[in-house]
Amino acid sequence: MLTIAPDIEVLARFGRALADPIRCRLLLALREAPAYPSDLADALEISRTRLSNHLACLRDCGLVVAVPDGRRTRYELADERLGHALDDLRTAVVAVEADRTCADADEKGCC
């Protein structure tokens, strides 16, 4: 059981980052390879302003880092283990989704 405040805060930050579909798409894109904001905005089909706000959130959560590259800035996952964690989490959620045991899950909004 998690009772240490820093552990709980880390998980809460991770959850906050994953709470938005655009941030999830950003993390998955950066899992594949580091990228520049303009390329990410084009790939996700969002404005650069909107992308900037989401990247700031992910930086604040400690999940991505900005790496200066000449006159540009490249973004990448803060740690390669985050890519593995995203894969594990996605796989686990898909497995749980496929194995719902509650017959009323859709009606109750649970499981």
PDB file of N, CA and C in Angstrom, residues 12-86:
ATOM      1  N   ALA A  12      -0.046  10.820  -8.716  1.00  0.00           N
ATOM      2  CA  ALA A  12      -1.080  11.814  -9.019  1.00  0.00           C
ATOM      3  C   ALA A  12      -0.655  12.675 -10.214  1.00  0.00           C
ATOM      4  N   ARG A  13       0.626  13.053 -10.285  1.00  0.00           N
ATOM      5  CA  ARG A  13       1.114  13.826 -11.433  1.00  0.00           C
ATOM      6  C   ARG A  13       1.000  13.008 -12.710  1.00  0.00           C
ATOM      7  N   PHE A  14       1.340  11.741 -12.636  1.00  0.00           N
ATOM      8  CA  PHE A  14       1.248  10.861 -13.800  1.00  0.00           C
ATOM      9  C   PHE A  14      -0.214  10.749 -14.243  1.00  0.00           C
ATOM     10  N   GLY A  15      -1.108  10.589 -13.278  1.00  0.00           N
ATOM     11  CA  GLY A  15      -2.537  10.517 -13.587  1.00  0.00           C
ATOM     12  C   GLY A  15      -3.053  11.804 -14.207  1.00  0.00           C
ATOM     13  N   ARG A  16      -2.584  12.944 -13.701  1.00  0.00           N
ATOM     14  CA  ARG A  16      -3.003  14.239 -14.252  1.00  0.00           C
ATOM     15  C   ARG A  16      -2.533  14.362 -15.709  1.00  0.00           C
ATOM     16  N   ALA A  17      -1.338  13.897 -15.964  1.00  0.00           N
ATOM     17  CA  ALA A  17      -0.815  13.950 -17.328  1.00  0.00           C
ATOM     18  C   ALA A  17      -1.636  13.074 -18.263  1.00  0.00           C
ATOM     19  N   LEU A  18      -2.044  11.911 -17.788  1.00  0.00           N
ATOM     20  CA  LEU A  18      -2.798  10.975 -18.620  1.00  0.00           C
ATOM     21  C   LEU A  18      -4.281  11.313 -18.715  1.00  0.00           C
ATOM     22  N   ALA A  19      -4.723  12.290 -17.943  1.00  0.00           N
ATOM     23  CA  ALA A  19      -6.147  12.629 -17.913  1.00  0.00           C
ATOM     24  C   ALA A  19      -6.629  13.321 -19.182  1.00  0.00           C
ATOM     25  N   ASP A  20      -5.709  13.768 -20.014  1.00  0.00           N
ATOM     26  CA  ASP A  20      -6.088  14.477 -21.233  1.00  0.00           C
ATOM     27  C   ASP A  20      -5.663  13.659 -22.454  1.00  0.00           C
ATOM     28  N   PRO A  21      -6.568  13.424 -23.390  1.00  0.00           N
ATOM     29  CA  PRO A  21      -6.222  12.629 -24.579  1.00  0.00           C
ATOM     30  C   PRO A  21      -5.068  13.199 -25.401  1.00  0.00           C
ATOM     31  N   ILE A  22      -4.966  14.515 -25.478  1.00  0.00           N
ATOM     32  CA  ILE A  22      -3.858  15.098 -26.246  1.00  0.00           C
ATOM     33  C   ILE A  22      -2.529  14.790 -25.564  1.00  0.00           C
ATOM     34  N   ARG A  23      -2.487  14.905 -24.242  1.00  0.00           N
ATOM     35  CA  ARG A  23      -1.243  14.591 -23.535  1.00  0.00           C
ATOM     36  C   ARG A  23      -0.901  13.114 -23.679  1.00  0.00           C
ATOM     37  N   CYS A  24      -1.915  12.260 -23.683  1.00  0.00           N
ATOM     38  CA  CYS A  24      -1.659  10.825 -23.913  1.00  0.00           C
ATOM     39  C   CYS A  24      -1.047  10.623 -25.298  1.00  0.00           C
ATOM     40  N   ARG A  25      -1.610  11.281 -26.302  1.00  0.00           N
ATOM     41  CA  ARG A  25      -1.081  11.156 -27.660  1.00  0.00           C
ATOM     42  C   ARG A  25       0.346  11.694 -27.746  1.00  0.00           C
ATOM     43  N   LEU A  26       0.611  12.786 -27.037  1.00  0.00           N
ATOM     44  CA  LEU A  26       1.964  13.341 -27.003  1.00  0.00           C
ATOM     45  C   LEU A  26       2.956  12.357 -26.394  1.00  0.00           C
ATOM     46  N   LEU A  27       2.583  11.782 -25.266  1.00  0.00           N
ATOM     47  CA  LEU A  27       3.466  10.819 -24.607  1.00  0.00           C
ATOM     48  C   LEU A  27       3.723   9.612 -25.504  1.00  0.00           C
ATOM     49  N   LEU A  28       2.680   9.139 -26.160  1.00  0.00           N
ATOM     50  CA  LEU A  28       2.856   7.988 -27.052  1.00  0.00           C
ATOM     51  C   LEU A  28       3.733   8.352 -28.251  1.00  0.00           C
ATOM     52  N   ALA A  29       3.587   9.568 -28.764  1.00  0.00           N
ATOM     53  CA  ALA A  29       4.432  10.002 -29.881  1.00  0.00           C
ATOM     54  C   ALA A  29       5.891  10.101 -29.434  1.00  0.00           C
ATOM     55  N   LEU A  30       6.115  10.652 -28.248  1.00  0.00           N
ATOM     56  CA  LEU A  30       7.478  10.791 -27.745  1.00  0.00           C
ATOM     57  C   LEU A  30       8.062   9.450 -27.309  1.00  0.00           C
ATOM     58  N   ARG A  31       7.204   8.496 -27.039  1.00  0.00           N
ATOM     59  CA  ARG A  31       7.680   7.143 -26.749  1.00  0.00           C
ATOM     60  C   ARG A  31       8.372   6.575 -27.982  1.00  0.00           C
ATOM     61  N   GLU A  32       7.859   6.947 -29.151  1.00  0.00           N
ATOM     62  CA  GLU A  32       8.430   6.456 -30.407  1.00  0.00           C
ATOM     63  C   GLU A  32       9.775   7.110 -30.704  1.00  0.00           C
ATOM     64  N   ALA A  33       9.856   8.420 -30.489  1.00  0.00           N
ATOM     65  CA  ALA A  33      11.098   9.140 -30.783  1.00  0.00           C
ATOM     66  C   ALA A  33      10.980  10.582 -30.295  1.00  0.00           C
ATOM     67  N   PRO A  34      12.110  11.193 -29.941  1.00  0.00           N
ATOM     68  CA  PRO A  34      12.088  12.625 -29.618  1.00  0.00           C
ATOM     69  C   PRO A  34      11.581  13.414 -30.826  1.00  0.00           C
ATOM     70  N   ALA A  35      11.020  14.595 -30.560  1.00  0.00           N
ATOM     71  CA  ALA A  35      10.459  15.379 -31.667  1.00  0.00           C
ATOM     72  C   ALA A  35      10.475  16.862 -31.336  1.00  0.00           C
ATOM     73  N   TYR A  36      10.367  17.649 -32.393  1.00  0.00           N
ATOM     74  CA  TYR A  36      10.286  19.096 -32.265  1.00  0.00           C
ATOM     75  C   TYR A  36       8.810  19.504 -32.184  1.00  0.00           C
ATOM     76  N   PRO A  37       8.523  20.594 -31.465  1.00  0.00           N
ATOM     77  CA  PRO A  37       7.129  21.024 -31.312  1.00  0.00           C
ATOM     78  C   PRO A  37       6.371  21.178 -32.625  1.00  0.00           C
ATOM     79  N   SER A  38       6.995  21.760 -33.638  1.00  0.00           N
ATOM     80  CA  SER A  38       6.274  21.948 -34.906  1.00  0.00           C
ATOM     81  C   SER A  38       5.865  20.605 -35.509  1.00  0.00           C
ATOM     82  N   ASP A  39       6.749  19.622 -35.412  1.00  0.00           N
ATOM     83  CA  ASP A  39       6.426  18.288 -35.937  1.00  0.00           C
ATOM     84  C   ASP A  39       5.320  17.626 -35.117  1.00  0.00           C
ATOM     85  N   LEU A  40       5.370  17.809 -33.806  1.00  0.00           N
ATOM     86  CA  LEU A  40       4.331  17.234 -32.939  1.00  0.00           C
ATOM     87  C   LEU A  40       2.979  17.885 -33.220  1.00  0.00           C
ATOM     88  N   ALA A  41       2.964  19.210 -33.375  1.00  0.00           N
ATOM     89  CA  ALA A  41       1.702  19.910 -33.658  1.00  0.00           C
ATOM     90  C   ALA A  41       1.101  19.416 -34.962  1.00  0.00           C
ATOM     91  N   ASP A  42       1.935  19.247 -35.966  1.00  0.00           N
ATOM     92  CA  ASP A  42       1.453  18.743 -37.255  1.00  0.00           C
ATOM     93  C   ASP A  42       0.940  17.315 -37.132  1.00  0.00           C
ATOM     94  N   ALA A  43       1.682  16.464 -36.445  1.00  0.00           N
ATOM     95  CA  ALA A  43       1.299  15.054 -36.305  1.00  0.00           C
ATOM     96  C   ALA A  43      -0.002  14.902 -35.526  1.00  0.00           C
ATOM     97  N   LEU A  44      -0.192  15.743 -34.511  1.00  0.00           N
ATOM     98  CA  LEU A  44      -1.394  15.642 -33.684  1.00  0.00           C
ATOM     99  C   LEU A  44      -2.529  16.516 -34.200  1.00  0.00           C
ATOM    100  N   GLU A  45      -2.223  17.305 -35.239  1.00  0.00           N
ATOM    101  CA  GLU A  45      -3.216  18.204 -35.840  1.00  0.00           C
ATOM    102  C   GLU A  45      -3.831  19.153 -34.820  1.00  0.00           C
ATOM    103  N   ILE A  46      -2.930  19.808 -34.051  1.00  0.00           N
ATOM    104  CA  ILE A  46      -3.366  20.821 -33.096  1.00  0.00           C
ATOM    105  C   ILE A  46      -2.501  22.063 -33.293  1.00  0.00           C
ATOM    106  N   SER A  47      -2.964  23.186 -32.761  1.00  0.00           N
ATOM    107  CA  SER A  47      -2.200  24.420 -32.895  1.00  0.00           C
ATOM    108  C   SER A  47      -0.935  24.346 -32.042  1.00  0.00           C
ATOM    109  N   ARG A  48       0.036  25.145 -32.409  1.00  0.00           N
ATOM    110  CA  ARG A  48       1.291  25.169 -31.640  1.00  0.00           C
ATOM    111  C   ARG A  48       1.077  25.746 -30.252  1.00  0.00           C
ATOM    112  N   THR A  49       0.138  26.667 -30.138  1.00  0.00           N
ATOM    113  CA  THR A  49      -0.176  27.237 -28.824  1.00  0.00           C
ATOM    114  C   THR A  49      -0.741  26.165 -27.910  1.00  0.00           C
ATOM    115  N   ARG A  50      -1.679  25.414 -28.425  1.00  0.00           N
ATOM    116  CA  ARG A  50      -2.280  24.332 -27.631  1.00  0.00           C
ATOM    117  C   ARG A  50      -1.236  23.285 -27.270  1.00  0.00           C
ATOM    118  N   LEU A  51      -0.396  22.939 -28.235  1.00  0.00           N
ATOM    119  CA  LEU A  51       0.671  21.981 -27.985  1.00  0.00           C
ATOM    120  C   LEU A  51       1.600  22.495 -26.894  1.00  0.00           C
ATOM    121  N   SER A  52       1.954  23.766 -26.972  1.00  0.00           N
ATOM    122  CA  SER A  52       2.851  24.360 -25.983  1.00  0.00           C
ATOM    123  C   SER A  52       2.299  24.226 -24.571  1.00  0.00           C
ATOM    124  N   ASN A  53       1.000  24.452 -24.413  1.00  0.00           N
ATOM    125  CA  ASN A  53       0.378  24.317 -23.093  1.00  0.00           C
ATOM    126  C   ASN A  53       0.465  22.878 -22.588  1.00  0.00           C
ATOM    127  N   HIS A  54       0.241  21.917 -23.463  1.00  0.00           N
ATOM    128  CA  HIS A  54       0.309  20.517 -23.061  1.00  0.00           C
ATOM    129  C   HIS A  54       1.742  20.089 -22.755  1.00  0.00           C
ATOM    130  N   LEU A  55       2.684  20.568 -23.539  1.00  0.00           N
ATOM    131  CA  LEU A  55       4.092  20.253 -23.254  1.00  0.00           C
ATOM    132  C   LEU A  55       4.524  20.855 -21.923  1.00  0.00           C
ATOM    133  N   ALA A  56       4.047  22.042 -21.615  1.00  0.00           N
ATOM    134  CA  ALA A  56       4.365  22.668 -20.331  1.00  0.00           C
ATOM    135  C   ALA A  56       3.836  21.823 -19.181  1.00  0.00           C
ATOM    136  N   CYS A  57       2.627  21.314 -19.321  1.00  0.00           N
ATOM    137  CA  CYS A  57       2.049  20.446 -18.291  1.00  0.00           C
ATOM    138  C   CYS A  57       2.903  19.191 -18.113  1.00  0.00           C
ATOM    139  N   LEU A  58       3.285  18.566 -19.215  1.00  0.00           N
ATOM    140  CA  LEU A  58       4.088  17.348 -19.142  1.00  0.00           C
ATOM    141  C   LEU A  58       5.473  17.626 -18.562  1.00  0.00           C
ATOM    142  N   ARG A  59       6.032  18.800 -18.854  1.00  0.00           N
ATOM    143  CA  ARG A  59       7.313  19.179 -18.234  1.00  0.00           C
ATOM    144  C   ARG A  59       7.134  19.362 -16.741  1.00  0.00           C
ATOM    145  N   ASP A  60       6.064  20.062 -16.346  1.00  0.00           N
ATOM    146  CA  ASP A  60       5.800  20.303 -14.924  1.00  0.00           C
ATOM    147  C   ASP A  60       5.578  19.000 -14.165  1.00  0.00           C
ATOM    148  N   CYS A  61       5.002  18.023 -14.852  1.00  0.00           N
ATOM    149  CA  CYS A  61       4.775  16.709 -14.234  1.00  0.00           C
ATOM    150  C   CYS A  61       6.059  15.880 -14.196  1.00  0.00           C
ATOM    151  N   GLY A  62       7.100  16.357 -14.861  1.00  0.00           N
ATOM    152  CA  GLY A  62       8.375  15.648 -14.870  1.00  0.00           C
ATOM    153  C   GLY A  62       8.440  14.490 -15.845  1.00  0.00           C
ATOM    154  N   LEU A  63       7.536  14.478 -16.823  1.00  0.00           N
ATOM    155  CA  LEU A  63       7.473  13.349 -17.748  1.00  0.00           C
ATOM    156  C   LEU A  63       8.233  13.588 -19.047  1.00  0.00           C
ATOM    157  N   VAL A  64       8.384  14.844 -19.450  1.00  0.00           N
ATOM    158  CA  VAL A  64       9.155  15.159 -20.650  1.00  0.00           C
ATOM    159  C   VAL A  64      10.190  16.218 -20.311  1.00  0.00           C
ATOM    160  N   VAL A  65      11.218  16.273 -21.138  1.00  0.00           N
ATOM    161  CA  VAL A  65      12.248  17.294 -20.986  1.00  0.00           C
ATOM    162  C   VAL A  65      12.438  17.997 -22.319  1.00  0.00           C
ATOM    163  N   ALA A  66      12.809  19.269 -22.225  1.00  0.00           N
ATOM    164  CA  ALA A  66      13.134  20.072 -23.403  1.00  0.00           C
ATOM    165  C   ALA A  66      14.651  20.060 -23.550  1.00  0.00           C
ATOM    166  N   VAL A  67      15.112  19.651 -24.716  1.00  0.00           N
ATOM    167  CA  VAL A  67      16.550  19.556 -24.979  1.00  0.00           C
ATOM    168  C   VAL A  67      16.922  20.578 -26.045  1.00  0.00           C
ATOM    169  N   PRO A  68      17.741  21.575 -25.685  1.00  0.00           N
ATOM    170  CA  PRO A  68      18.173  22.552 -26.688  1.00  0.00           C
ATOM    171  C   PRO A  68      18.936  21.859 -27.813  1.00  0.00           C
ATOM    172  N   ASP A  69      18.618  22.251 -29.028  1.00  0.00           N
ATOM    173  CA  ASP A  69      19.265  21.671 -30.210  1.00  0.00           C
ATOM    174  C   ASP A  69      19.518  22.810 -31.196  1.00  0.00           C
ATOM    175  N   GLY A  70      20.623  23.504 -30.993  1.00  0.00           N
ATOM    176  CA  GLY A  70      20.888  24.687 -31.795  1.00  0.00           C
ATOM    177  C   GLY A  70      19.892  25.773 -31.451  1.00  0.00           C
ATOM    178  N   ARG A  71      19.203  26.268 -32.474  1.00  0.00           N
ATOM    179  CA  ARG A  71      18.190  27.304 -32.256  1.00  0.00           C
ATOM    180  C   ARG A  71      16.816  26.722 -31.986  1.00  0.00           C
ATOM    181  N   ARG A  72      16.718  25.424 -31.965  1.00  0.00           N
ATOM    182  CA  ARG A  72      15.430  24.746 -31.747  1.00  0.00           C
ATOM    183  C   ARG A  72      15.453  24.008 -30.416  1.00  0.00           C
ATOM    184  N   THR A  73      14.297  23.528 -30.016  1.00  0.00           N
ATOM    185  CA  THR A  73      14.169  22.723 -28.803  1.00  0.00           C
ATOM    186  C   THR A  73      13.467  21.426 -29.160  1.00  0.00           C
ATOM    187  N   ARG A  74      14.089  20.340 -28.780  1.00  0.00           N
ATOM    188  CA  ARG A  74      13.534  19.008 -29.026  1.00  0.00           C
ATOM    189  C   ARG A  74      12.958  18.495 -27.713  1.00  0.00           C
ATOM    190  N   TYR A  75      11.847  17.768 -27.802  1.00  0.00           N
ATOM    191  CA  TYR A  75      11.233  17.188 -26.613  1.00  0.00           C
ATOM    192  C   TYR A  75      11.398  15.677 -26.642  1.00  0.00           C
ATOM    193  N   GLU A  76      11.582  15.123 -25.443  1.00  0.00           N
ATOM    194  CA  GLU A  76      11.690  13.674 -25.307  1.00  0.00           C
ATOM    195  C   GLU A  76      11.208  13.274 -23.928  1.00  0.00           C
ATOM    196  N   LEU A  77      10.936  11.989 -23.770  1.00  0.00           N
ATOM    197  CA  LEU A  77      10.538  11.487 -22.459  1.00  0.00           C
ATOM    198  C   LEU A  77      11.680  11.723 -21.484  1.00  0.00           C
ATOM    199  N   ALA A  78      11.353  12.047 -20.259  1.00  0.00           N
ATOM    200  CA  ALA A  78      12.369  12.346 -19.254  1.00  0.00           C
ATOM    201  C   ALA A  78      13.211  11.122 -18.919  1.00  0.00           C
ATOM    202  N   ASP A  79      12.644   9.945 -19.099  1.00  0.00           N
ATOM    203  CA  ASP A  79      13.350   8.698 -18.792  1.00  0.00           C
ATOM    204  C   ASP A  79      12.796   7.618 -19.710  1.00  0.00           C
ATOM    205  N   GLU A  80      13.659   6.808 -20.269  1.00  0.00           N
ATOM    206  CA  GLU A  80      13.193   5.766 -21.201  1.00  0.00           C
ATOM    207  C   GLU A  80      12.248   4.774 -20.530  1.00  0.00           C
ATOM    208  N   ARG A  81      12.326   4.633 -19.211  1.00  0.00           N
ATOM    209  CA  ARG A  81      11.417   3.718 -18.499  1.00  0.00           C
ATOM    210  C   ARG A  81       9.966   4.173 -18.593  1.00  0.00           C
ATOM    211  N   LEU A  82       9.747   5.476 -18.838  1.00  0.00           N
ATOM    212  CA  LEU A  82       8.376   5.964 -19.015  1.00  0.00           C
ATOM    213  C   LEU A  82       7.725   5.340 -20.239  1.00  0.00           C
ATOM    214  N   GLY A  83       8.490   5.130 -21.290  1.00  0.00           N
ATOM    215  CA  GLY A  83       7.961   4.472 -22.485  1.00  0.00           C
ATOM    216  C   GLY A  83       7.502   3.059 -22.169  1.00  0.00           C
ATOM    217  N   HIS A  84       8.310   2.349 -21.383  1.00  0.00           N
ATOM    218  CA  HIS A  84       7.939   0.990 -20.983  1.00  0.00           C
ATOM    219  C   HIS A  84       6.712   1.020 -20.068  1.00  0.00           C
ATOM    220  N   ALA A  85       6.670   1.998 -19.170  1.00  0.00           N
ATOM    221  CA  ALA A  85       5.521   2.119 -18.266  1.00  0.00           C
ATOM    222  C   ALA A  85       4.243   2.404 -19.053  1.00  0.00           C
ATOM    223  N   LEU A  86       4.334   3.260 -20.061  1.00  0.00           N
ATOM    224  CA  LEU A  86       3.162   3.547 -20.896  1.00  0.00           C
ATOM    225  C   LEU A  86       2.695   2.293 -21.624  1.00  0.00           C
TER     226      LEU A  86
END
